[in-house]
Amino acid sequence: MKESEIPKADSLGEWAYLAIQKHFEKTLKHEADVLKDRDPEALHQMRVGMRRLRSAVTGFAPALDLPKAAGESKIGKIARRLGALRDLDVMLEALESRYKPSLPREQQDGLDTALERLAKQRREAFSQVRETLHAQPYKKLKQALKEWLKKPAYQEIAQLKIQEVLPDLLLPQVSRLFLEPGWLVGVKVFEAEIPLSEELKLKAVEEILASSGRLVHSLRKQVKRVRYQMSLFSGLYGASYAACVEEMKEIQEVLGEIQDSLVLGEVLGDVLDEEIDSALPALAQQLAQTRCEAWQKWQPLQQRYLSRETRLAFRCEFLQPQEASGNGQVPAVPESADGAMN
């Protein structure tokens, strides 16, 4: 089945086909440039393609009959390998451009040592990516998807009209999102009647993340899953649904700032074999300030989504999908947040 053979995508199976085709083609488009290792953007875009492909395969799973070589777990392994290399690119760029210029001279020398060691890790990570893209599992994945796109196979439910099943497809992920304990992290601390000074805010955020950072990270990952899945169906909903997708993106970005700064501090401690507070105290302070500022951006979003009214309105968005227009193509989705680590 070719996209040109679907004048209007009406069924669940047809929408699944278009999503898989779109993101698989994006992945292939950037593969050659990734192997040349000349442009970090090519790696970013290929990683985005793999993540979106995985999201499509997971989101449409009830409708699909995919070969084992093209399963979600196979895609996930390759996406993680690309992600490890991309994370190093993001870290190196942040250290060079954002943090290094404002460090005292004596700490810049220490950071240079860390940068050299991270650059070595990046060379090793690229070797692993190159090996992965030349290895049999990736070749089998590509071949399996090419064959499936030529002759797609579906589960019985794939023939149902997309509007009939879309709420049931989307709402389980939303339920898991709203049950994440990360929504409640730090609420009591910042709801205290006595306002906190900037210094106490910074200390409070550090203590919260030290004890419950994993819950915040888990929340961010589920927000990302919901955002990716919702984005597959933007063409079947209206402006208020699009606004919900944008809010998921905003939450992902804000929580991503927190996670990225935490990971950066841990990685620097590992490569320097010394706690960052001791090795690079000015940088440690900058990272803590980044987390504190991101947390203050997060608080109004956190309060909004702890509201019963917001959650009810969010769920209701999924109940009345519209008729597809045009040829049912999967819409383009903003991808800026995909640059974050992990």
Short mmCIF file of C-alpha atoms in Angstrom, two decimals:
data_model
loop_
_atom_site.label_atom_id
_atom_site.label_comp_id
_atom_site.label_asym_id
_atom_site.label_seq_id
_atom_site.Cartn_x
_atom_site.Cartn_y
_atom_site.Cartn_z
CA MET A 1 0.00 0.00 0.00
CA LYS A 2 1.39 3.40 -1.00
CA GLU A 3 0.34 6.73 0.53
CA SER A 4 -1.02 7.71 -2.88
CA GLU A 5 -3.38 4.73 -2.62
CA ILE A 6 -5.00 6.25 0.49
CA PRO A 7 -7.03 9.20 -0.85
CA LYS A 8 -8.40 9.75 2.65
CA ALA A 9 -7.21 7.94 5.76
CA ASP A 10 -10.37 6.89 7.57
CA SER A 11 -9.50 3.69 9.40
CA LEU A 12 -7.23 3.06 12.35
CA GLY A 13 -5.04 0.90 10.12
CA GLU A 14 -4.63 3.59 7.48
CA TRP A 15 -3.57 6.14 10.06
CA ALA A 16 -1.11 3.65 11.50
CA TYR A 17 0.34 3.09 8.05
CA LEU A 18 0.84 6.79 7.38
CA ALA A 19 2.50 7.39 10.76
CA ILE A 20 4.93 4.49 10.36
CA GLN A 21 5.73 5.47 6.79
CA LYS A 22 6.36 9.12 7.69
CA HIS A 23 8.75 8.46 10.57
CA PHE A 24 10.53 5.53 8.94
CA GLU A 25 11.28 7.65 5.89
CA LYS A 26 12.59 10.44 8.11
CA THR A 27 14.92 7.98 9.83
CA LEU A 28 16.31 6.72 6.52
CA LYS A 29 16.70 10.23 5.16
CA HIS A 30 19.35 11.13 7.76
CA GLU A 31 21.15 7.80 8.08
CA ALA A 32 23.95 8.53 5.56
CA ASP A 33 24.75 11.92 7.14
CA VAL A 34 24.84 10.38 10.61
CA LEU A 35 27.42 7.86 9.44
CA LYS A 36 29.54 10.70 8.01
CA ASP A 37 29.40 12.41 11.45
CA ARG A 38 29.71 15.91 10.05
CA ASP A 39 26.47 17.54 11.16
CA PRO A 40 25.00 17.12 14.67
CA GLU A 41 21.60 18.09 13.27
CA ALA A 42 21.48 14.91 11.17
CA LEU A 43 21.93 12.82 14.32
CA HIS A 44 19.25 14.85 16.09
CA GLN A 45 16.78 14.37 13.24
CA MET A 46 17.46 10.64 12.91
CA ARG A 47 16.99 10.22 16.65
CA VAL A 48 13.72 12.14 16.42
CA GLY A 49 12.63 9.89 13.55
CA MET A 50 13.39 6.75 15.56
CA ARG A 51 11.61 8.09 18.63
CA ARG A 52 8.54 9.01 16.60
CA LEU A 53 8.61 5.67 14.84
CA ARG A 54 8.69 3.91 18.18
CA SER A 55 5.82 6.08 19.41
CA ALA A 56 3.75 5.20 16.33
CA VAL A 57 4.42 1.48 16.67
CA THR A 58 3.52 1.62 20.37
CA GLY A 59 0.51 3.89 19.97
CA PHE A 60 -1.04 1.89 17.14
CA ALA A 61 -0.07 -1.53 18.55
CA PRO A 62 -3.69 -2.80 18.86
CA ALA A 63 -4.10 -2.36 15.09
CA LEU A 64 -0.76 -3.68 13.86
CA ASP A 65 0.62 -7.04 12.88
CA LEU A 66 4.30 -6.19 12.52
CA PRO A 67 7.16 -8.65 11.99
CA LYS A 68 9.21 -9.39 15.09
CA ALA A 69 12.28 -7.66 13.58
CA ALA A 70 10.32 -4.38 13.51
CA GLY A 71 8.96 -4.56 17.03
CA GLU A 72 8.98 -1.74 19.56
CA SER A 73 11.86 -3.27 21.51
CA LYS A 74 14.05 -3.47 18.39
CA ILE A 75 13.39 0.16 17.54
CA GLY A 76 14.00 1.17 21.15
CA LYS A 77 17.47 -0.38 21.28
CA ILE A 78 18.61 1.55 18.21
CA ALA A 79 16.98 4.76 19.41
CA ARG A 80 18.82 4.49 22.73
CA ARG A 81 22.16 4.05 20.98
CA LEU A 82 21.50 7.18 18.91
CA GLY A 83 20.32 8.92 22.06
CA ALA A 84 23.55 8.21 23.94
CA LEU A 85 25.53 9.96 21.21
CA ARG A 86 23.06 12.84 20.98
CA ASP A 87 23.18 13.34 24.75
CA LEU A 88 26.94 13.83 24.57
CA ASP A 89 26.51 16.39 21.79
CA VAL A 90 23.98 18.30 23.90
CA MET A 91 26.26 18.20 26.96
CA LEU A 92 29.34 19.34 25.04
CA GLU A 93 27.42 22.20 23.44
CA ALA A 94 25.93 23.34 26.75
CA LEU A 95 29.29 23.28 28.53
CA GLU A 96 31.12 25.12 25.76
CA SER A 97 28.50 27.75 24.94
CA ARG A 98 26.35 28.21 28.02
CA TYR A 99 28.51 27.51 31.06
CA LYS A 100 32.21 27.82 30.28
CA PRO A 101 32.29 31.55 29.35
CA SER A 102 31.04 32.61 32.79
CA LEU A 103 33.37 30.40 34.84
CA PRO A 104 36.43 31.78 36.67
CA ARG A 105 39.61 31.19 34.72
CA GLU A 106 40.97 28.56 37.09
CA GLN A 107 37.75 26.53 36.79
CA GLN A 108 37.73 26.84 33.00
CA ASP A 109 40.95 24.83 33.00
CA GLY A 110 39.26 22.11 35.01
CA LEU A 111 36.30 22.15 32.65
CA ASP A 112 38.66 21.80 29.68
CA THR A 113 39.88 18.54 31.19
CA ALA A 114 36.29 17.31 31.45
CA LEU A 115 35.57 18.41 27.87
CA GLU A 116 38.53 16.42 26.58
CA ARG A 117 37.32 13.30 28.36
CA LEU A 118 33.76 13.82 27.16
CA ALA A 119 35.05 14.24 23.61
CA LYS A 120 36.78 10.88 23.95
CA GLN A 121 33.52 9.35 25.18
CA ARG A 122 31.76 10.85 22.19
CA ARG A 123 34.22 9.24 19.78
CA GLU A 124 33.54 5.90 21.45
CA ALA A 125 29.78 6.49 21.32
CA PHE A 126 29.97 7.32 17.61
CA SER A 127 31.87 4.09 16.98
CA GLN A 128 29.02 2.25 18.68
CA VAL A 129 26.44 4.06 16.56
CA ARG A 130 28.34 3.26 13.38
CA GLU A 131 28.57 -0.38 14.43
CA THR A 132 24.84 -0.42 15.24
CA LEU A 133 23.83 1.02 11.87
CA HIS A 134 25.96 -1.57 10.06
CA ALA A 135 24.81 -4.49 12.20
CA GLN A 136 22.22 -7.12 11.30
CA PRO A 137 19.45 -6.07 13.75
CA TYR A 138 19.22 -2.61 12.17
CA LYS A 139 19.39 -4.03 8.65
CA LYS A 140 16.67 -6.53 9.52
CA LEU A 141 14.55 -3.75 11.04
CA LYS A 142 14.79 -1.69 7.86
CA GLN A 143 14.04 -4.64 5.62
CA ALA A 144 11.10 -5.72 7.75
CA LEU A 145 9.53 -2.26 7.67
CA LYS A 146 10.09 -1.89 3.93
CA GLU A 147 8.36 -5.20 3.33
CA TRP A 148 5.54 -4.33 5.73
CA LEU A 149 4.95 -1.00 3.97
CA LYS A 150 4.68 -2.84 0.66
CA LYS A 151 2.25 -5.37 2.10
CA PRO A 152 0.90 -4.18 5.47
CA ALA A 153 -0.75 -6.62 7.85
CA TYR A 154 -3.19 -5.59 10.56
CA GLN A 155 -5.22 -6.84 13.49
CA GLU A 156 -9.00 -6.98 13.03
CA ILE A 157 -9.59 -3.74 14.91
CA ALA A 158 -7.60 -1.83 12.27
CA GLN A 159 -10.64 -1.72 9.97
CA LEU A 160 -12.66 0.39 12.42
CA LYS A 161 -13.08 4.07 11.71
CA ILE A 162 -10.42 6.11 13.52
CA GLN A 163 -12.98 8.33 15.28
CA GLU A 164 -14.66 5.29 16.86
CA VAL A 165 -11.55 4.05 18.64
CA LEU A 166 -9.38 7.13 19.11
CA PRO A 167 -10.54 8.00 22.66
CA ASP A 168 -9.86 4.42 23.77
CA LEU A 169 -6.42 4.58 22.18
CA LEU A 170 -5.42 7.86 23.84
CA LEU A 171 -7.04 7.83 27.27
CA PRO A 172 -5.03 4.96 28.83
CA GLN A 173 -1.79 6.92 28.40
CA VAL A 174 -3.47 10.01 29.87
CA SER A 175 -4.65 7.99 32.87
CA ARG A 176 -1.09 6.81 33.46
CA LEU A 177 0.07 10.42 33.17
CA PHE A 178 -2.32 11.72 35.82
CA LEU A 179 -1.42 8.86 38.18
CA GLU A 180 2.28 9.76 38.13
CA PRO A 181 3.42 10.61 41.70
CA GLY A 182 5.76 13.26 40.28
CA TRP A 183 2.86 15.72 40.13
CA LEU A 184 2.93 15.95 43.93
CA VAL A 185 6.68 16.35 44.42
CA GLY A 186 7.51 19.51 46.37
CA VAL A 187 3.94 20.77 46.63
CA LYS A 188 3.83 21.06 50.44
CA VAL A 189 7.20 22.82 50.59
CA PHE A 190 6.17 25.63 48.28
CA GLU A 191 2.60 25.92 49.57
CA ALA A 192 3.85 27.03 52.99
CA GLU A 193 2.45 30.35 54.16
CA ILE A 194 5.90 31.83 54.77
CA PRO A 195 7.46 32.88 51.43
CA LEU A 196 10.94 31.53 50.75
CA SER A 197 13.93 33.71 49.91
CA GLU A 198 15.81 32.99 46.70
CA GLU A 199 18.54 31.25 48.67
CA LEU A 200 16.03 29.07 50.51
CA LYS A 201 14.21 28.31 47.26
CA LEU A 202 17.43 27.06 45.71
CA LYS A 203 18.17 24.93 48.76
CA ALA A 204 14.62 23.56 48.82
CA VAL A 205 14.72 22.59 45.15
CA GLU A 206 18.03 20.78 45.62
CA GLU A 207 16.66 18.86 48.59
CA ILE A 208 13.48 17.95 46.72
CA LEU A 209 15.40 16.65 43.71
CA ALA A 210 17.87 14.75 45.87
CA SER A 211 14.99 12.81 47.46
CA SER A 212 12.43 12.68 44.64
CA GLY A 213 14.21 13.51 41.41
CA ARG A 214 13.47 10.06 39.97
CA LEU A 215 9.73 10.73 40.31
CA VAL A 216 10.05 14.00 38.42
CA HIS A 217 12.04 12.24 35.70
CA SER A 218 9.39 9.51 35.45
CA LEU A 219 6.71 12.17 35.07
CA ARG A 220 8.67 13.83 32.27
CA LYS A 221 8.98 10.54 30.40
CA GLN A 222 5.23 9.94 30.61
CA VAL A 223 4.52 13.52 29.47
CA LYS A 224 6.73 12.82 26.46
CA ARG A 225 4.83 9.62 25.65
CA VAL A 226 1.49 11.42 25.85
CA ARG A 227 2.74 14.31 23.75
CA TYR A 228 4.09 12.02 21.04
CA GLN A 229 0.90 9.97 20.92
CA MET A 230 -1.35 13.04 20.89
CA SER A 231 0.72 14.57 18.11
CA LEU A 232 -0.13 11.65 15.83
CA PHE A 233 -3.75 12.79 15.80
CA SER A 234 -3.62 16.59 15.76
CA GLY A 235 -5.42 16.56 12.41
CA LEU A 236 -8.47 14.98 14.02
CA TYR A 237 -8.99 17.55 16.74
CA GLY A 238 -9.36 21.29 17.06
CA ALA A 239 -7.49 24.26 18.51
CA SER A 240 -8.03 23.39 22.18
CA TYR A 241 -6.50 19.94 21.60
CA ALA A 242 -3.52 21.59 19.88
CA ALA A 243 -3.15 23.83 22.94
CA CYS A 244 -3.01 20.72 25.15
CA VAL A 245 -0.23 19.30 22.97
CA GLU A 246 1.67 22.56 23.34
CA GLU A 247 1.31 22.41 27.12
CA MET A 248 2.68 18.87 27.11
CA LYS A 249 5.63 20.19 25.11
CA GLU A 250 6.14 23.03 27.61
CA ILE A 251 6.08 20.64 30.57
CA GLN A 252 8.51 18.30 28.80
CA GLU A 253 10.92 21.17 28.13
CA VAL A 254 10.80 22.58 31.67
CA LEU A 255 11.28 19.20 33.32
CA GLY A 256 13.94 18.47 30.71
CA GLU A 257 15.94 21.49 31.90
CA ILE A 258 15.93 20.04 35.38
CA GLN A 259 16.91 16.55 34.27
CA ASP A 260 19.61 17.75 31.88
CA SER A 261 21.33 19.80 34.59
CA LEU A 262 21.22 16.85 36.99
CA VAL A 263 22.68 14.48 34.40
CA LEU A 264 25.32 17.01 33.45
CA GLY A 265 26.50 17.33 37.05
CA GLU A 266 26.62 13.54 37.48
CA VAL A 267 28.54 13.01 34.23
CA LEU A 268 31.08 15.70 35.10
CA GLY A 269 31.61 14.13 38.51
CA ASP A 270 32.25 10.78 36.84
CA VAL A 271 34.71 12.05 34.22
CA LEU A 272 36.63 14.14 36.77
CA ASP A 273 36.44 11.42 39.44
CA GLU A 274 35.47 14.10 41.95
CA GLU A 275 32.24 15.66 43.13
CA ILE A 276 31.38 18.64 40.95
CA ASP A 277 30.84 20.79 44.05
CA SER A 278 34.54 20.38 44.81
CA ALA A 279 35.98 20.24 41.30
CA LEU A 280 33.94 23.03 39.69
CA PRO A 281 32.01 24.89 42.42
CA ALA A 282 31.02 27.82 40.19
CA LEU A 283 29.58 25.46 37.60
CA ALA A 284 27.81 23.45 40.31
CA GLN A 285 26.21 26.69 41.48
CA GLN A 286 25.13 27.56 37.93
CA LEU A 287 23.55 24.14 37.45
CA ALA A 288 21.70 24.46 40.76
CA GLN A 289 20.46 27.90 39.71
CA THR A 290 19.28 26.46 36.39
CA ARG A 291 17.28 23.84 38.26
CA CYS A 292 15.80 26.42 40.63
CA GLU A 293 14.70 28.67 37.77
CA ALA A 294 13.22 25.72 35.88
CA TRP A 295 11.39 24.62 39.01
CA GLN A 296 9.80 28.06 39.35
CA LYS A 297 8.59 27.74 35.73
CA TRP A 298 7.27 24.29 36.58
CA GLN A 299 5.23 25.30 39.64
CA PRO A 300 2.33 27.04 37.84
CA LEU A 301 2.09 24.15 35.39
CA GLN A 302 2.16 21.69 38.28
CA GLN A 303 -0.63 23.54 40.09
CA ARG A 304 -2.69 23.79 36.91
CA TYR A 305 -2.54 20.05 36.27
CA LEU A 306 -3.30 19.17 39.88
CA SER A 307 -6.60 20.96 39.40
CA ARG A 308 -9.62 18.68 39.01
CA GLU A 309 -11.10 21.05 36.42
CA THR A 310 -7.96 20.97 34.27
CA ARG A 311 -7.76 17.19 34.33
CA LEU A 312 -11.43 16.80 33.49
CA ALA A 313 -11.17 19.26 30.60
CA PHE A 314 -8.03 17.50 29.34
CA ARG A 315 -9.77 14.11 29.28
CA CYS A 316 -12.83 15.56 27.56
CA GLU A 317 -10.66 16.77 24.67
CA PHE A 318 -10.30 13.19 23.46
CA LEU A 319 -13.97 12.27 23.39
CA GLN A 320 -15.08 14.03 20.21
CA PRO A 321 -12.59 13.61 17.34
CA GLN A 322 -13.46 15.38 14.12
CA GLU A 323 -13.66 14.00 10.60
CA ALA A 324 -10.27 13.83 8.87
CA SER A 325 -9.70 16.39 6.14
CA GLY A 326 -7.51 16.30 3.07
CA ASN A 327 -5.60 13.06 2.55
CA GLY A 328 -5.27 12.23 6.24
CA GLN A 329 -1.56 12.89 6.32
CA VAL A 330 0.17 12.77 9.66
CA PRO A 331 0.79 16.42 10.62
CA ALA A 332 4.23 17.85 11.25
CA VAL A 333 5.04 18.16 14.94
CA PRO A 334 7.38 20.69 16.62
CA GLU A 335 10.51 18.83 17.67
CA SER A 336 12.54 21.28 19.71
CA ALA A 337 12.04 19.42 22.98
CA ASP A 338 13.55 16.29 21.51
CA GLY A 339 16.98 17.83 21.88
CA ALA A 340 16.91 17.19 25.62
CA MET A 341 18.95 14.41 27.12
CA ASN A 342 17.32 11.09 28.00
#
